[in-house]
Coordinates of N, CA and C in Angstrom, one line a residue:
X1 N 6.7 -13.1 -13.2 CA 5.9 -11.8 -13.4 C 4.7 -11.8 -12.5
X2 N 4.6 -10.6 -11.9 CA 3.4 -10.4 -11.0 C 2.7 -9.1 -11.4
X3 N 1.4 -9.2 -11.6 CA 0.6 -8.0 -11.9 C -0.2 -7.6 -10.7
X4 N -0.2 -6.3 -10.5 CA -0.8 -5.8 -9.3 C -1.9 -4.8 -9.7
X5 N -3.1 -4.9 -9.1 CA -4.2 -4.0 -9.4 C -4.8 -3.5 -8.1
X6 N -4.7 -2.2 -7.9 CA -5.2 -1.5 -6.7 C -6.7 -1.2 -6.8
X7 N -7.4 -1.1 -5.7 CA -8.8 -0.7 -5.7 C -9.1 -0.1 -4.4
X8 N -10.2 0.6 -4.3 CA -10.7 1.1 -3.0 C -10.5 2.6 -2.8
X9 N -9.9 3.3 -3.7 CA -9.7 4.7 -3.5 C -11.0 5.4 -3.7
X10 N -10.9 6.7 -3.3 CA -12.1 7.5 -3.4 C -11.9 8.9 -2.7
X11 N -13.1 9.6 -2.6 CA -13.1 10.9 -2.0 C -13.8 10.8 -0.7
X12 N -13.1 11.2 0.4 CA -13.6 11.1 1.7 C -13.3 12.4 2.5
X13 N -13.9 12.6 3.6 CA -13.7 13.7 4.4 C -12.6 13.4 5.5
X14 N -12.0 14.5 6.0 CA -11.0 14.3 7.1 C -11.7 13.6 8.2
X15 N -10.9 12.6 8.8 CA -11.4 11.8 9.9 C -12.1 10.5 9.5
X16 N -12.4 10.4 8.2 CA -13.0 9.2 7.7 C -12.0 8.1 7.6
X17 N -12.5 6.9 7.2 CA -11.7 5.7 7.0 C -11.8 5.2 5.5
X18 N -10.8 4.6 5.1 CA -10.9 4.0 3.7 C -10.0 2.7 3.7
X19 N -10.4 1.8 3.0 CA -9.6 0.5 2.9 C -9.2 0.3 1.4
X20 N -8.0 0.1 1.2 CA -7.4 -0.2 -0.1 C -7.1 -1.6 -0.2
X21 N -7.2 -2.2 -1.4 CA -6.9 -3.5 -1.7 C -5.9 -3.6 -2.9
X22 N -5.1 -4.6 -2.9 CA -4.2 -4.8 -4.1 C -4.2 -6.3 -4.4
X23 N -4.8 -6.6 -5.5 CA -4.9 -8.0 -6.0 C -3.7 -8.3 -6.9
X24 N -3.1 -9.4 -6.6 CA -1.9 -9.8 -7.4 C -2.2 -11.1 -8.2
X25 N -1.6 -11.1 -9.4 CA -1.7 -12.3 -10.2 C -0.5 -13.2 -9.9
X26 N -0.6 -14.4 -10.3 CA 0.6 -15.3 -10.2 C 0.6 -16.1 -9.0
X27 N 1.3 -17.2 -9.0 CA 1.4 -18.1 -7.9 C 2.5 -17.8 -6.9
X28 N 3.3 -16.8 -7.3 CA 4.5 -16.5 -6.4 C 4.2 -15.4 -5.5
X29 N 3.0 -14.9 -5.3 CA 2.7 -13.8 -4.5 C 3.3 -13.9 -3.1
X30 N 3.2 -15.1 -2.5 CA 3.7 -15.3 -1.2 C 5.2 -15.2 -1.0
X31 N 5.9 -15.2 -2.2 CA 7.3 -15.0 -2.1 C 7.8 -13.6 -2.0
X32 N 6.9 -12.7 -2.1 CA 7.2 -11.2 -2.1 C 6.8 -10.5 -0.8
X33 N 7.7 -9.7 -0.3 CA 7.2 -8.7 0.6 C 6.3 -7.7 -0.2
X34 N 5.4 -7.0 0.5 CA 4.5 -6.1 -0.3 C 4.6 -4.7 0.4
X35 N 4.5 -3.7 -0.4 CA 4.5 -2.3 0.2 C 3.4 -1.5 -0.4
X36 N 3.1 -0.4 0.3 CA 2.2 0.7 -0.2 C 3.0 2.0 -0.2
X37 N 2.9 2.7 -1.3 CA 3.5 4.0 -1.5 C 2.4 5.0 -1.9
X38 N 2.7 6.2 -1.8 CA 1.8 7.3 -2.3 C 2.6 8.4 -2.9
X39 N 1.9 9.1 -3.8 CA 2.5 10.3 -4.4 C 1.4 11.4 -4.4
X40 N 1.7 12.5 -3.7 CA 0.9 13.6 -3.7 C 1.2 14.5 -4.9
X41 N 0.3 15.4 -5.3 CA 0.5 16.3 -6.4 C 1.8 17.1 -6.2
X42 N 2.7 17.1 -7.1 CA 3.9 18.0 -7.0 C 5.0 17.4 -6.1
X43 N 4.8 16.2 -5.6 CA 5.7 15.7 -4.7 C 6.2 14.3 -5.2
X44 N 7.3 13.9 -4.6 CA 7.9 12.6 -5.0 C 7.1 11.4 -4.3
X45 N 7.2 10.3 -4.9 CA 6.5 9.1 -4.3 C 7.2 8.8 -3.0
X46 N 6.4 8.4 -2.0 CA 6.9 8.2 -0.6 C 6.4 6.8 -0.1
X47 N 7.2 6.2 0.7 CA 6.9 5.0 1.4 C 5.8 5.2 2.4
X48 N 4.8 4.3 2.4 CA 3.7 4.3 3.4 C 3.8 3.2 4.4
X49 N 3.9 1.9 3.9 CA 3.9 0.8 4.7 C 4.4 -0.4 4.0
X50 N 4.9 -1.4 4.8 CA 5.4 -2.6 4.2 C 5.0 -3.8 5.1
X51 N 4.8 -5.0 4.4 CA 4.6 -6.2 5.2 C 5.5 -7.3 4.6
X52 N 6.0 -8.1 5.4 CA 6.9 -9.2 4.9 C 6.1 -10.3 4.2
X53 N 6.8 -11.2 3.6 CA 6.2 -12.2 2.7 C 5.2 -13.1 3.5
X54 N 5.5 -13.3 4.7 CA 4.6 -14.2 5.5 C 3.6 -13.4 6.4
X55 N 3.7 -12.1 6.3 CA 2.8 -11.2 7.0 C 3.2 -11.1 8.5
X56 N 4.4 -11.6 8.8 CA 4.8 -11.6 10.2 C 5.3 -10.2 10.8
X57 N 5.8 -9.4 9.9 CA 6.3 -8.1 10.3 C 5.8 -7.0 9.4
X58 N 5.5 -5.8 10.0 CA 5.0 -4.7 9.3 C 5.9 -3.5 9.7
X59 N 5.9 -2.5 8.7 CA 6.7 -1.3 8.9 C 5.9 -0.2 8.4
X60 N 6.0 1.0 9.0 CA 5.2 2.2 8.7 C 6.0 3.4 8.6
X61 N 5.6 4.3 7.7 CA 6.1 5.7 7.8 C 5.6 6.4 9.1
X62 N 6.4 7.2 9.6 CA 6.0 7.9 10.9 C 4.7 8.6 10.7
X63 N 4.5 9.2 9.5 CA 3.3 10.0 9.2 C 2.0 9.2 9.3
X64 N 2.1 7.9 9.2 CA 0.8 7.1 9.2 C 0.8 6.1 10.3
X65 N 1.8 6.0 11.1 CA 1.9 5.1 12.2 C 0.8 5.3 13.2
X66 N 0.0 4.3 13.6 CA -1.1 4.4 14.5 C -2.4 4.7 13.8
X67 N -2.4 5.1 12.5 CA -3.6 5.3 11.8 C -3.8 4.3 10.6
X68 N -2.8 3.8 10.0 CA -2.9 2.9 8.9 C -2.4 1.5 9.4
X69 N -3.0 0.5 8.7 CA -2.7 -0.9 9.0 C -2.5 -1.6 7.7
X70 N -1.4 -2.2 7.5 CA -1.2 -3.1 6.3 C -1.3 -4.5 6.7
X71 N -1.9 -5.3 5.8 CA -2.1 -6.7 6.1 C -2.1 -7.4 4.7
X72 N -2.0 -8.8 4.8 CA -2.1 -9.5 3.5 C -2.8 -10.9 3.8
X73 N -3.4 -11.4 2.7 CA -4.0 -12.7 2.7 C -3.4 -13.5 1.6
X74 N -2.4 -14.3 1.9 CA -1.7 -15.0 0.8 C -2.6 -16.0 0.1
X75 N -3.7 -16.5 0.7 CA -4.6 -17.4 0.1 C -5.4 -16.7 -1.0
X76 N -5.6 -15.4 -0.8 CA -6.3 -14.6 -1.8 C -5.4 -13.7 -2.7
X77 N -4.1 -13.8 -2.5 CA -3.2 -13.0 -3.3 C -3.5 -11.5 -3.2
X78 N -3.8 -11.1 -2.0 CA -4.2 -9.7 -1.8 C -3.5 -9.1 -0.6
X79 N -3.1 -7.8 -0.8 CA -2.6 -7.0 0.3 C -3.6 -5.8 0.5
X80 N -3.7 -5.4 1.8 CA -4.7 -4.4 2.2 C -4.0 -3.3 2.9
X81 N -4.6 -2.1 2.8 CA -4.2 -1.0 3.6 C -5.4 -0.3 4.2
X82 N -5.6 -0.5 5.5 CA -6.7 0.1 6.2 C -6.2 1.5 6.7
X83 N -7.0 2.5 6.3 CA -6.6 3.9 6.6 C -7.7 4.5 7.5
X84 N -7.3 4.9 8.7 CA -8.2 5.5 9.6 C -7.8 6.9 9.9
X85 N -8.7 7.7 10.4 CA -8.4 9.1 10.8 C -7.7 9.8 9.7
X86 N -8.2 9.8 8.5 CA -7.6 10.4 7.3 C -7.5 11.9 7.4
X87 N -6.4 12.4 6.9 CA -6.1 13.8 6.9 C -5.9 14.3 5.5
X88 N -6.1 15.6 5.2 CA -6.0 16.1 3.9 C -4.6 15.8 3.3
X89 N -3.6 15.8 4.2 CA -2.2 15.5 3.7 C -2.0 14.0 3.3
X90 N -3.0 13.2 3.5 CA -3.0 11.8 3.0 C -3.4 11.7 1.5
X91 N -3.8 12.8 1.0 CA -4.3 12.8 -0.4 C -3.1 12.4 -1.3
X92 N -3.4 11.6 -2.3 CA -2.5 11.2 -3.3 C -2.9 10.0 -4.1
X93 N -2.0 9.6 -5.0 CA -2.2 8.3 -5.6 C -1.5 7.2 -4.8
X94 N -2.2 6.2 -4.5 CA -1.6 5.1 -3.7 C -1.3 3.9 -4.6
X95 N 0.0 3.4 -4.5 CA 0.5 2.3 -5.3 C 0.9 1.2 -4.4
X96 N 0.6 0.0 -4.8 CA 1.2 -1.2 -4.1 C 2.3 -1.7 -5.0
X97 N 3.2 -2.4 -4.3 CA 4.4 -2.8 -5.0 C 4.9 -4.1 -4.3
X98 N 5.5 -5.0 -5.2 CA 6.1 -6.3 -4.7 C 7.6 -6.1 -4.5
X99 N 8.0 -6.6 -3.4 CA 9.4 -6.5 -3.0 C 10.2 -7.8 -3.1
X100 N 11.3 -7.8 -3.8 CA 12.2 -8.9 -3.9 C 13.5 -8.5 -3.3
X101 N 13.9 -9.2 -2.2 CA 15.1 -8.8 -1.5 C 15.0 -7.4 -1.0
X102 N 15.7 -6.5 -1.5 CA 15.6 -5.1 -1.0 C 15.0 -4.1 -2.0
X103 N 14.5 -4.6 -3.1 CA 14.0 -3.8 -4.2 C 12.6 -4.1 -4.5
X104 N 11.8 -3.0 -4.8 CA 10.4 -3.2 -5.3 C 10.5 -3.4 -6.8
X105 N 10.0 -4.5 -7.2 CA 10.3 -4.9 -8.6 C 9.0 -4.9 -9.5
X106 N 7.8 -4.9 -8.9 CA 6.6 -4.8 -9.6 C 5.7 -3.8 -8.9
X107 N 5.0 -3.0 -9.8 CA 4.2 -1.9 -9.3 C 2.8 -2.0 -9.9
X108 N 1.8 -1.5 -9.2 CA 0.5 -1.4 -9.7 C 0.3 0.0 -10.4
X109 N -0.8 0.2 -10.9 CA -1.1 1.5 -11.6 C -1.6 2.6 -10.7
X110 N -2.0 2.2 -9.5 CA -2.3 3.2 -8.5 C -3.8 3.5 -8.4
X111 N -4.2 4.0 -7.2 CA -5.6 4.3 -7.0 C -5.6 5.7 -6.3
X112 N -6.5 6.6 -6.7 CA -6.6 7.9 -6.1 C -7.3 8.0 -4.8
X113 N -6.7 8.6 -3.8 CA -7.3 8.9 -2.5 C -7.3 10.4 -2.3
X114 N -8.5 10.9 -2.1 CA -8.6 12.4 -1.9 C -9.3 12.6 -0.6
X115 N -8.7 13.4 0.3 CA -9.3 13.6 1.6 C -9.5 15.1 1.7
X116 N -10.8 15.5 1.8 CA -11.2 16.9 1.9 C -11.2 17.3 3.4
X117 N -11.0 18.6 3.6 CA -10.9 19.2 4.9 C -12.3 19.7 5.3

């Protein structure tokens, strides 16, 4: 069992930066790939970024490539999402999730990010 708690959301202006954190409980954190997803009002949840269990590879949605950076610190059981050059369309609830094989099996409760124009 892995419990995930996101933090770092808030209200910012377009062009600003924001850093999200996701703290995981349990000793098996390093066994999971980790991902960030977001859900905008009235829309389905969408993939944002993923990092492999050892942090060696990262993947991004085209909409955030070059602006967002995912990273992890296995010693701290934490995954991060650095978001730069934020746009109003980045607004939504951001969730972190733990990936086992090809499925995301644990999810956090989410943190709200609002980008004003």
